[in-house]
Amino acid sequence: MVGVLLLSCGRGGSDRKASGEPFQVRFVDVTEEAGITIKTTSGGEEKRYIVEAKGGGAATFLDYDNDGWMDIYIVNGSRLEGFPPGKEPRNVLYRNNGDGTFAEVTEEAGVGDAHWGMGCTAADYDNDGYTDIYVANFGPNVLYHNNGDGTFTDVTEEAGVGDPRWSTGTAWGDYDGDGDLDLYVANYVNFDVHNLEKYRKVNVWRGIEVMAGPRGLEGAEDVFYRNNGDGTFTDVTTEAGLTDRLKGYGFAVLFADYDNDGDLDIYIANDSVPNYLYRNNGDGTFTEVGLEAGVAYSEDGREQAGMGAVFGDYDNDGDLDLFVTNFSDDNNTLYRNDGDGFFTDVTFQSGLGAPSLPFVSWGTEFLDYDNDGWKDLFVATGHVYPQVDQYNFGMTYKERNQLYHNNHDGTFTEVTDVAGPGMQIKKVSRGATFGDYDNDGDIDVLVLNMGDRPTLLRNEGGNRNHWIKFRTVGTRSNRDGIGARIWVTAGGLTQMREVYMGSSFLCGNDIRVHFGLGKNDEADLVRIRWPSGLVEEFRDLKADRLYILKEGEGIYRVVKFGRTV
């Protein structure tokens, strides 16, 4: 069955300029007009304890009601002293109205968790066709099952995924190829709120006293859950070879096939200790190869403060490269995949090193914001020490996020200054989630800010170039098609992306796979390799459409996003 559905966007002014004429993409803050009103909480303003400084906002785009529009789920935090009953900050769910605005539906949907939220992802863990939500908390995690009628049920206890520790990043992937999604949960520090005196000692940073940690504090081990296929999960951390030997202060979690062997590997960005790369052995176990693969340390062999991370083929050579965000006075790190199981740190030669040095960096993504066929880079920033504003360190607590344009030659140029008013905003940012919320054919950004409202950045101008999107529906594979790999060839350029859930800093993204096509008005060849191993090919697909691909059945539906001028 192949159908064509036309969706009309709620805003106009999207005509393309003549071919070859340069144009400038602008990001504009539309938070208020979109109706996103939540102000997140994360401890006190002085940030005396580490738990108060590391969260502060995470979110995921998801289409929970299957109407074709990306909704938003945002996690909220708390305070160490707590709140009066009924006054606790809660997570929120915003339903996309399809006209550029959102309606808050948290209460009727039943997803207003009031724990101290850290991260979240959304995936169809039970293959019933509806997207579920997993929330990582400081305190027990929560799994919400989508009932298919606009409501959710908390199934944490029966599912067996309510880790009570300080969890941070989560990601979904089918590591064993059995057709359902397994779950990796990173944990950070064993922090006891009933023994705060233990954490009152301070660190000294640049001569000033700041909060303790993470060094010197006891790390918390990560956990890996195998999906049993019946709505329950089993902790298989040890038997899968994923024992967190360093108790590594885990943050970002990524599933990706970095070595092109057809199964999903796992990368963990750790704060202040070596990062982990777990190679999937294909037999239900993993081997940690971060050091030998070249992604555990920086180029000069230093441990870094890994925060956010993302895989993406920035150089269009057919394998997944890796970008990791880090602390100030250190650089973010770009690892180029050499295609032989090894990576090379190319941070400074790519132009991404020096501009990152003054900033504490968090959420990130390879996004083709101008649809030219090359993946650009967004980085959310914000310091952890409010005290920096009292000194002339050349850095501030509130920081401006960064946008880098891909120069098509292995290098990037920072374009923050000319990327519109939304990129000039200074906040204490943490997570960032990426997706086309207004269905106009370019990628927008939702940035989560500590103790503040999020910033919804609408992309204005990216759709002046052509694009193509895919939504994968698995049959033999998991329903979301997570782990599928898609190649698109247009105008002599071949791009590759994987379907994933869990990236950036403690966030999930729009699960639809987006490719910019530049001035090409069709894709000459599209090839998909499903997690089951099935390969399908499609030729001469028209641009500026969403293609829903159903495993083994080809193109199930075509959605043409219209424009209201």
Coordinates of C-alpha atoms in Angstrom, one line a residue:
M1 CA 0.0 0.0 0.0
V2 CA 1.4 3.4 -1.0
G3 CA -0.5 6.5 -0.2
V4 CA 0.2 10.2 -0.5
L5 CA -0.7 12.6 2.3
L6 CA -0.4 16.3 2.2
L7 CA 0.4 18.2 5.5
S8 CA 0.2 22.0 5.5
C9 CA 2.6 23.9 7.5
G10 CA 1.4 26.7 9.7
R11 CA 3.8 29.4 8.6
G12 CA 4.7 30.7 5.2
G13 CA 7.6 32.5 3.5
S14 CA 9.5 29.4 2.5
D15 CA 10.0 30.0 -1.3
R16 CA 13.4 28.9 -2.6
K17 CA 15.8 31.4 -4.0
A18 CA 17.2 30.8 -7.5
S19 CA 19.7 27.9 -7.8
G20 CA 23.2 28.9 -6.8
E21 CA 22.1 32.1 -5.0
P22 CA 23.6 32.1 -1.5
F23 CA 21.2 32.3 1.5
Q24 CA 21.6 32.5 5.2
V25 CA 19.8 30.2 7.6
R26 CA 18.5 32.0 10.8
F27 CA 17.5 30.4 14.0
V28 CA 14.7 32.3 15.8
D29 CA 13.4 31.9 19.4
V30 CA 9.7 31.0 19.1
T31 CA 9.3 29.5 22.6
E32 CA 6.7 32.0 23.8
E33 CA 4.6 31.9 20.6
A34 CA 4.8 28.1 20.6
G35 CA 3.2 27.9 24.0
I36 CA 6.1 26.2 25.8
T37 CA 5.9 27.7 29.3
I38 CA 7.7 25.2 31.7
K39 CA 10.5 26.6 33.8
T40 CA 12.7 23.8 35.0
T41 CA 14.1 23.5 38.5
S42 CA 17.5 22.1 39.5
G43 CA 18.5 22.7 43.1
G44 CA 19.4 26.1 44.6
E45 CA 21.0 29.0 42.8
E46 CA 24.4 28.6 44.5
K47 CA 24.9 25.0 43.3
R48 CA 26.6 23.8 46.4
Y49 CA 26.2 20.1 45.5
I50 CA 27.0 18.4 42.3
V51 CA 23.5 17.0 41.8
E52 CA 22.2 20.6 41.5
A53 CA 24.5 21.5 38.6
K54 CA 24.4 18.5 36.2
G55 CA 20.8 18.2 35.2
G56 CA 18.5 21.1 34.7
G57 CA 16.7 19.9 31.6
A58 CA 16.4 17.1 29.1
A59 CA 13.7 16.4 26.5
T60 CA 12.8 14.2 23.6
F61 CA 10.7 14.8 20.4
L62 CA 8.2 12.0 19.9
D63 CA 4.9 11.5 18.1
Y64 CA 3.0 9.9 20.9
D65 CA -0.4 10.1 19.2
N66 CA 0.7 9.1 15.7
D67 CA -0.7 12.2 14.0
G68 CA 2.5 12.9 12.1
W69 CA 3.6 15.9 14.2
M70 CA 6.5 15.8 16.7
D71 CA 5.3 16.3 20.3
I72 CA 7.7 17.2 23.1
Y73 CA 8.3 15.6 26.5
I74 CA 10.4 17.6 29.0
V75 CA 11.8 16.4 32.3
N76 CA 11.9 18.6 35.4
G77 CA 14.2 18.6 38.4
S78 CA 13.7 19.3 42.1
R79 CA 15.5 20.7 45.2
L80 CA 17.4 18.9 47.9
E81 CA 15.1 20.3 50.6
G82 CA 12.1 19.1 48.6
F83 CA 8.7 20.8 48.0
P84 CA 5.4 20.7 49.9
P85 CA 3.0 17.9 48.8
G86 CA 1.3 18.8 45.6
K87 CA 3.8 21.6 44.7
E88 CA 6.6 19.4 43.3
P89 CA 7.9 20.3 39.8
R90 CA 6.7 17.7 37.3
N91 CA 7.7 16.6 33.9
V92 CA 5.5 17.9 31.1
L93 CA 4.1 16.6 27.8
Y94 CA 3.3 19.1 25.0
R95 CA 1.1 17.9 22.1
N96 CA 1.9 19.5 18.8
N97 CA -1.2 21.3 17.4
G98 CA 0.1 21.3 13.9
D99 CA 0.1 25.1 13.6
G100 CA 3.4 26.0 15.2
T101 CA 1.9 25.8 18.8
F102 CA 1.8 23.2 21.5
A103 CA -0.8 22.3 24.1
E104 CA 0.2 20.9 27.5
V105 CA -1.5 17.6 28.1
T106 CA 0.5 16.2 31.0
E107 CA -2.3 15.5 33.4
E108 CA -4.7 13.9 30.9
A109 CA -1.8 11.8 29.5
G110 CA -0.6 10.7 33.0
V111 CA 3.1 11.4 32.5
G112 CA 3.8 14.0 35.1
D113 CA 6.5 12.2 37.0
A114 CA 7.6 14.3 40.1
H115 CA 11.0 12.8 40.7
W116 CA 14.2 14.7 40.1
G117 CA 14.4 14.2 36.4
M118 CA 17.7 13.9 34.5
G119 CA 17.1 12.5 31.1
C120 CA 14.5 10.8 28.8
T121 CA 14.1 8.9 25.6
A122 CA 11.0 7.7 23.7
A123 CA 10.7 4.4 21.9
D124 CA 8.2 1.6 21.1
Y125 CA 9.7 -1.1 23.5
D126 CA 6.8 -3.5 23.1
N127 CA 6.3 -3.2 19.3
D128 CA 2.6 -2.2 19.5
G129 CA 2.9 0.8 17.3
Y130 CA 2.8 3.5 20.0
T131 CA 5.8 5.4 21.4
D132 CA 6.6 4.8 25.1
I133 CA 8.6 7.1 27.4
Y134 CA 11.5 6.2 29.7
V135 CA 12.6 8.8 32.3
A136 CA 16.1 8.7 34.0
N137 CA 15.9 10.2 37.5
F138 CA 18.0 11.1 40.5
G139 CA 15.9 8.5 42.3
P140 CA 13.9 5.7 40.7
N141 CA 13.5 5.8 37.0
V142 CA 10.1 5.5 35.3
L143 CA 8.8 3.7 32.2
Y144 CA 5.5 5.0 30.8
H145 CA 3.6 2.6 28.5
N146 CA 1.6 4.3 25.8
N147 CA -1.9 3.0 25.9
G148 CA -2.7 4.1 22.3
D149 CA -5.5 6.4 23.4
G150 CA -3.6 9.5 24.4
T151 CA -2.8 8.2 27.8
F152 CA 0.1 6.4 29.5
T153 CA 0.5 3.9 32.3
D154 CA 3.4 3.7 34.7
V155 CA 4.7 0.1 34.2
T156 CA 8.1 0.5 35.8
E157 CA 7.6 -2.1 38.5
E158 CA 6.3 -4.9 36.3
A159 CA 8.9 -4.1 33.6
G160 CA 11.7 -4.2 36.1
V161 CA 13.5 -1.0 35.0
G162 CA 13.2 1.2 38.0
D163 CA 16.8 1.7 38.9
P164 CA 16.8 3.8 42.2
R165 CA 20.2 5.4 41.7
W166 CA 21.3 8.6 40.0
S167 CA 20.7 7.8 36.4
T168 CA 21.5 10.2 33.5
G169 CA 21.7 9.1 29.9
T170 CA 19.6 6.3 28.3
A171 CA 19.5 4.8 24.8
W172 CA 17.5 2.1 23.0
G173 CA 18.9 -0.5 20.6
D174 CA 18.4 -4.2 19.7
Y175 CA 21.8 -5.6 20.6
D176 CA 20.9 -9.2 20.2
G177 CA 18.9 -9.0 17.0
D178 CA 15.7 -10.6 18.4
G179 CA 13.4 -7.9 17.2
D180 CA 12.8 -5.9 20.3
L181 CA 14.5 -2.9 21.9
D182 CA 17.0 -3.3 24.8
L183 CA 17.9 -0.5 27.2
Y184 CA 21.2 0.9 28.4
V185 CA 21.1 3.3 31.4
A186 CA 24.1 5.3 32.5
N187 CA 24.5 6.2 36.2
Y188 CA 26.6 9.0 37.6
V189 CA 27.4 9.3 41.4
N190 CA 26.2 7.4 44.4
F191 CA 24.8 10.5 46.1
D192 CA 22.9 10.1 49.4
V193 CA 20.5 13.0 50.1
H194 CA 20.3 11.8 53.8
N195 CA 24.0 12.4 54.3
L196 CA 24.7 15.8 52.7
E197 CA 27.5 16.5 55.1
K198 CA 29.5 13.9 53.2
Y199 CA 29.4 16.1 50.1
R200 CA 30.1 19.5 51.7
K201 CA 33.8 19.3 51.1
V202 CA 34.9 21.6 48.2
N203 CA 37.1 21.5 45.1
V204 CA 39.4 24.3 44.1
W205 CA 39.0 25.4 40.5
R206 CA 41.1 28.3 39.2
G207 CA 41.8 29.3 42.8
I208 CA 38.1 29.5 43.9
E209 CA 36.1 27.1 46.0
V210 CA 33.4 25.2 44.2
M211 CA 31.3 22.1 44.7
A212 CA 32.8 18.7 45.2
G213 CA 32.9 16.1 42.5
P214 CA 32.8 14.1 40.5
R215 CA 36.4 13.2 41.2
G216 CA 36.6 12.0 44.8
L217 CA 33.0 10.8 44.9
E218 CA 31.9 7.2 44.5
G219 CA 30.7 6.6 41.0
A220 CA 27.5 4.5 40.2
E221 CA 27.6 1.5 37.9
D222 CA 25.6 1.6 34.7
V223 CA 23.0 -1.0 34.0
F224 CA 21.9 -2.9 30.8
Y225 CA 18.5 -4.4 30.4
R226 CA 17.6 -7.1 27.9
N227 CA 14.0 -6.9 26.6
N228 CA 12.3 -10.2 27.2
G229 CA 9.6 -9.6 24.6
D230 CA 6.8 -9.9 27.1
G231 CA 6.8 -6.4 28.6
T232 CA 9.5 -7.2 31.1
F233 CA 13.3 -6.7 31.1
T234 CA 16.2 -8.5 32.7
D235 CA 19.4 -7.0 34.0
V236 CA 22.1 -8.6 31.9
T237 CA 24.9 -6.1 32.6
T238 CA 27.4 -8.7 33.8
E239 CA 26.7 -11.5 31.4
A240 CA 26.8 -9.1 28.5
G241 CA 30.3 -8.0 29.5
L242 CA 29.2 -4.4 30.3
T243 CA 30.4 -4.3 33.9
D244 CA 31.3 -0.7 34.7
R245 CA 34.8 -1.4 36.0
L246 CA 35.7 2.2 36.7
K247 CA 32.2 3.3 37.9
G248 CA 32.7 5.9 35.3
Y249 CA 30.4 8.9 36.0
G250 CA 28.4 8.1 32.9
F251 CA 26.4 10.7 30.9
A252 CA 25.7 10.3 27.2
V253 CA 24.8 6.8 25.9
L254 CA 24.9 5.9 22.2
F255 CA 24.0 2.8 20.2
A256 CA 25.7 2.7 16.8
D257 CA 27.4 0.3 14.4
Y258 CA 30.8 2.0 14.4
D259 CA 32.6 -0.9 12.7
N260 CA 30.1 -1.6 10.0
D261 CA 29.6 -5.2 10.9
G262 CA 25.8 -5.1 11.1
D263 CA 25.3 -5.1 14.9
L264 CA 25.0 -2.2 17.4
D265 CA 27.9 -1.2 19.6
I266 CA 27.7 1.1 22.6
Y267 CA 29.5 4.3 23.5
I268 CA 29.5 6.0 26.9
A269 CA 30.7 9.5 27.5
N270 CA 32.1 9.5 31.1
D271 CA 32.9 12.6 33.1
S272 CA 36.5 12.8 34.2
V273 CA 37.4 9.2 33.5
P274 CA 38.1 7.4 30.2
N275 CA 35.1 7.0 27.9
Y276 CA 33.9 3.5 27.0
L277 CA 33.4 1.9 23.6
Y278 CA 31.8 -1.5 23.8
R279 CA 32.2 -3.6 20.6
N280 CA 29.3 -6.0 20.0
N281 CA 30.8 -9.5 19.6
G282 CA 27.6 -10.8 17.9
D283 CA 27.0 -13.4 20.5
G284 CA 25.2 -11.4 23.2
T285 CA 28.4 -10.0 24.7
F286 CA 30.5 -6.9 24.3
T287 CA 34.2 -6.1 24.6
E288 CA 35.4 -2.7 25.9
V289 CA 37.8 -1.3 23.2
G290 CA 37.8 2.4 23.9
L291 CA 41.5 2.7 24.4
E292 CA 42.6 0.6 21.4
A293 CA 40.0 2.2 19.1
G294 CA 41.3 5.7 20.1
V295 CA 38.1 7.1 21.7
A296 CA 38.8 6.8 25.4
Y297 CA 41.1 9.8 25.8
S298 CA 42.0 13.0 24.0
E299 CA 44.7 13.2 21.3
D300 CA 47.3 13.8 24.0
G301 CA 46.2 11.0 26.2
R302 CA 44.2 13.0 28.8
E303 CA 40.9 12.0 30.4
Q304 CA 38.2 14.5 29.6
A305 CA 35.0 15.5 31.2
G306 CA 32.6 13.8 28.7
M307 CA 29.1 15.3 28.7
G308 CA 27.3 14.9 25.4
A309 CA 28.1 12.8 22.4
V310 CA 26.8 12.0 18.9
F311 CA 27.7 9.6 16.1
G312 CA 27.4 10.9 12.5
D313 CA 29.2 10.6 9.1
Y314 CA 30.3 14.3 8.9
D315 CA 32.8 13.6 6.0
N316 CA 30.4 11.4 4.0
D317 CA 32.9 8.6 3.7
G318 CA 30.4 5.9 4.7
D319 CA 31.3 5.3 8.4
L320 CA 30.2 6.9 11.7
D321 CA 32.4 9.5 13.2
L322 CA 32.1 10.6 16.9
F323 CA 31.9 14.0 18.6
V324 CA 32.1 14.4 22.4
T325 CA 31.5 17.6 24.4
N326 CA 33.7 18.4 27.4
F327 CA 34.5 21.0 30.1
S328 CA 35.9 24.5 29.8
D329 CA 39.7 24.9 29.5
D330 CA 39.6 21.8 27.4
N331 CA 38.4 21.1 23.9
N332 CA 35.4 19.2 22.6
T333 CA 36.7 16.2 20.7
L334 CA 36.0 15.0 17.1
Y335 CA 37.1 11.5 16.4
R336 CA 37.2 10.6 12.7
N337 CA 36.3 7.0 12.0
D338 CA 39.2 5.6 9.8
G339 CA 37.0 2.6 8.7
D340 CA 39.2 -0.1 10.2
G341 CA 37.8 -0.1 13.7
F342 CA 40.0 2.8 14.8
F343 CA 39.5 6.5 15.2
T344 CA 41.8 9.6 14.9
D345 CA 41.3 12.7 17.0
V346 CA 41.0 15.5 14.3
T347 CA 39.6 18.1 16.6
F348 CA 42.0 21.0 15.9
Q349 CA 42.6 20.3 12.3
S350 CA 38.8 20.3 11.8
G351 CA 38.5 23.8 13.3
L352 CA 36.4 22.5 16.3
G353 CA 39.1 22.8 19.0
A354 CA 39.9 26.4 19.7
P355 CA 36.4 27.8 19.6
S356 CA 35.3 25.3 22.3
L357 CA 38.0 26.0 24.9
P358 CA 36.1 28.7 26.9
F359 CA 32.9 26.8 27.2
V360 CA 31.4 24.0 29.2
S361 CA 29.6 22.0 26.5
W362 CA 26.6 19.6 26.7
G363 CA 24.0 18.8 24.2
T364 CA 25.1 18.3 20.6
E365 CA 24.1 16.9 17.3
F366 CA 25.3 16.5 13.7
L367 CA 22.5 18.2 11.8
D368 CA 22.3 19.4 8.3
Y369 CA 20.7 22.7 9.2
D370 CA 21.0 24.2 5.6
N371 CA 20.1 20.9 3.8
D372 CA 23.3 21.0 1.6
G373 CA 24.0 17.3 2.1
W374 CA 26.7 17.8 4.7
K375 CA 26.3 17.4 8.5
D376 CA 26.9 20.6 10.5
L377 CA 27.2 20.7 14.3
F378 CA 25.3 22.3 17.1
V379 CA 26.7 22.5 20.7
A380 CA 24.7 23.7 23.8
T381 CA 26.8 25.4 26.5
G382 CA 26.5 26.6 30.1
H383 CA 28.9 26.6 33.0
V384 CA 28.4 24.6 36.2
Y385 CA 29.9 27.1 38.6
P386 CA 27.9 30.3 39.2
Q387 CA 31.0 31.8 40.9
V388 CA 32.6 32.4 37.5
D389 CA 30.6 35.6 37.1
Q390 CA 32.6 37.1 40.1
Y391 CA 35.9 36.8 38.4
N392 CA 37.5 37.9 35.1
F393 CA 38.1 34.5 33.7
G394 CA 36.9 35.3 30.2
M395 CA 33.9 33.0 30.7
T396 CA 30.4 33.4 32.2
Y397 CA 27.8 31.2 33.9
K398 CA 25.3 31.9 31.1
E399 CA 26.9 31.1 27.8
R400 CA 25.9 31.3 24.1
N401 CA 25.3 28.1 22.2
Q402 CA 27.5 27.3 19.2
L403 CA 26.7 26.4 15.6
Y404 CA 29.4 25.1 13.1
H405 CA 29.0 24.9 9.4
N406 CA 30.5 21.9 7.5
N407 CA 32.9 23.2 4.8
H408 CA 32.7 19.9 2.9
D409 CA 36.5 19.4 3.2
G410 CA 36.8 17.9 6.7
T411 CA 36.7 21.3 8.4
F412 CA 34.1 23.4 10.1
T413 CA 33.5 27.1 10.5
E414 CA 31.7 28.6 13.5
V415 CA 28.8 30.6 12.3
T416 CA 27.1 31.4 15.6
D417 CA 27.4 35.2 15.0
V418 CA 25.4 35.1 11.7
A419 CA 23.0 32.3 12.5
G420 CA 20.1 34.5 13.7
P421 CA 18.9 36.0 17.0
G422 CA 18.1 32.7 18.6
M423 CA 21.8 31.8 18.5
Q424 CA 22.8 35.0 20.4
I425 CA 20.8 34.1 23.5
K426 CA 22.8 33.4 26.7
K427 CA 21.5 30.8 29.1
V428 CA 22.8 28.0 31.3
S429 CA 22.0 25.3 28.8
R430 CA 22.3 21.6 29.2
G431 CA 20.3 19.2 26.9
A432 CA 19.3 19.8 23.4
T433 CA 16.9 17.8 21.2
F434 CA 16.6 18.1 17.4
G435 CA 13.8 17.6 15.0
D436 CA 11.4 19.1 12.4
Y437 CA 8.6 20.1 14.8
D438 CA 6.8 22.3 12.2
N439 CA 7.1 19.8 9.3
D440 CA 8.6 22.3 7.0
G441 CA 11.6 20.3 5.9
D442 CA 14.4 21.7 8.0
I443 CA 15.8 20.8 11.5
D444 CA 14.8 22.8 14.5
V445 CA 16.4 22.7 17.9
L446 CA 14.9 22.7 21.5
V447 CA 17.5 23.7 24.1
L448 CA 17.0 22.9 27.7
N449 CA 18.2 25.6 30.2
M450 CA 18.9 25.3 33.9
G451 CA 16.4 27.1 36.1
D452 CA 14.7 28.7 33.1
R453 CA 12.4 28.0 30.2
P454 CA 13.6 26.0 27.3
T455 CA 14.5 27.7 24.0
L456 CA 12.7 26.5 20.9
L457 CA 14.8 27.6 17.9
R458 CA 12.9 27.5 14.6
N459 CA 15.0 27.0 11.6
E460 CA 14.2 29.7 9.0
G461 CA 15.7 29.1 5.6
G462 CA 17.0 25.6 5.7
N463 CA 14.2 24.4 3.5
R464 CA 15.4 26.6 0.6
N465 CA 17.4 23.5 -0.3
H466 CA 15.7 20.2 -1.0
W467 CA 15.5 17.4 1.5
I468 CA 14.1 13.9 2.0
K469 CA 12.9 12.1 5.2
F470 CA 12.3 8.5 6.2
R471 CA 10.2 6.9 9.0
T472 CA 11.1 3.3 9.4
V473 CA 8.5 0.7 10.5
G474 CA 10.0 -2.7 11.3
T475 CA 8.2 -6.0 11.0
R476 CA 10.9 -8.6 11.6
S477 CA 13.0 -5.9 13.2
N478 CA 11.9 -3.7 16.1
R479 CA 8.9 -1.6 15.2
D480 CA 10.8 1.7 15.3
G481 CA 13.5 0.3 13.0
I482 CA 16.2 1.5 15.4
G483 CA 19.5 0.4 14.1
A484 CA 18.5 0.5 10.5
R485 CA 21.0 2.2 8.2
I486 CA 20.0 4.3 5.3
W487 CA 22.1 5.5 2.3
V488 CA 20.9 8.3 0.0
T489 CA 22.6 9.1 -3.3
A490 CA 21.7 12.4 -5.0
G491 CA 23.7 14.4 -7.5
G492 CA 26.7 12.1 -7.1
L493 CA 26.9 12.5 -3.3
T494 CA 26.1 9.5 -1.0
Q495 CA 25.1 10.2 2.6
M496 CA 24.5 7.7 5.4
R497 CA 22.5 7.8 8.6
E498 CA 21.3 5.3 11.2
V499 CA 18.0 5.3 13.0
Y500 CA 18.7 5.8 16.7
M501 CA 17.1 6.9 20.0
G502 CA 19.3 8.4 22.7
S503 CA 22.0 11.0 21.9
S504 CA 23.1 14.6 22.6
F505 CA 23.1 15.1 26.4
L506 CA 20.5 12.9 28.1
C507 CA 18.0 13.5 25.3
G508 CA 16.2 11.8 22.4
N509 CA 15.6 13.3 19.0
D510 CA 13.0 13.2 16.2
I511 CA 13.3 9.5 15.1
R512 CA 12.6 10.4 11.5
V513 CA 15.8 10.3 9.4
H514 CA 16.5 13.5 7.6
F515 CA 18.8 14.1 4.6
G516 CA 19.5 17.4 2.9
L517 CA 19.7 17.2 -0.9
G518 CA 21.0 20.6 -1.9
K519 CA 19.7 21.6 -5.3
N520 CA 18.8 18.1 -6.3
D521 CA 15.0 17.6 -6.6
E522 CA 15.1 13.8 -6.2
A523 CA 17.2 11.0 -4.6
D524 CA 18.7 8.8 -7.3
L525 CA 19.1 5.8 -5.0
V526 CA 17.9 5.0 -1.5
R527 CA 19.2 1.9 0.2
I528 CA 18.1 0.6 3.6
R529 CA 19.6 -2.2 5.6
W530 CA 17.2 -3.2 8.4
P531 CA 18.4 -4.6 11.7
S532 CA 17.2 -8.0 10.5
G533 CA 19.7 -7.9 7.7
L534 CA 17.1 -7.3 5.0
V535 CA 18.2 -4.8 2.3
E536 CA 15.8 -2.8 0.2
E537 CA 16.5 -0.3 -2.6
F538 CA 14.4 2.5 -4.1
R539 CA 15.2 4.7 -7.1
D540 CA 14.2 8.2 -8.2
L541 CA 12.4 9.3 -5.1
K542 CA 11.0 12.8 -5.3
A543 CA 12.5 15.3 -2.8
D544 CA 10.6 17.3 -0.1
R545 CA 8.7 14.4 1.1
L546 CA 8.6 12.0 4.1
Y547 CA 8.7 8.3 3.0
I548 CA 7.3 5.8 5.5
L549 CA 9.2 2.5 4.8
K550 CA 7.8 -0.7 6.1
E551 CA 10.2 -3.6 6.3
G552 CA 9.7 -6.1 3.5
E553 CA 6.8 -4.1 2.0
G554 CA 8.7 -1.1 0.6
I555 CA 7.2 2.4 0.6
Y556 CA 4.1 2.3 2.7
R557 CA 3.1 5.9 2.5
V558 CA 4.4 9.2 1.1
V559 CA 3.8 12.4 3.0
K560 CA 4.3 15.7 1.2
F561 CA 4.7 18.6 3.5
G562 CA 2.8 21.5 2.0
R563 CA 3.6 25.2 2.5
T564 CA 1.1 27.9 3.3
V565 CA 2.3 31.1 1.6

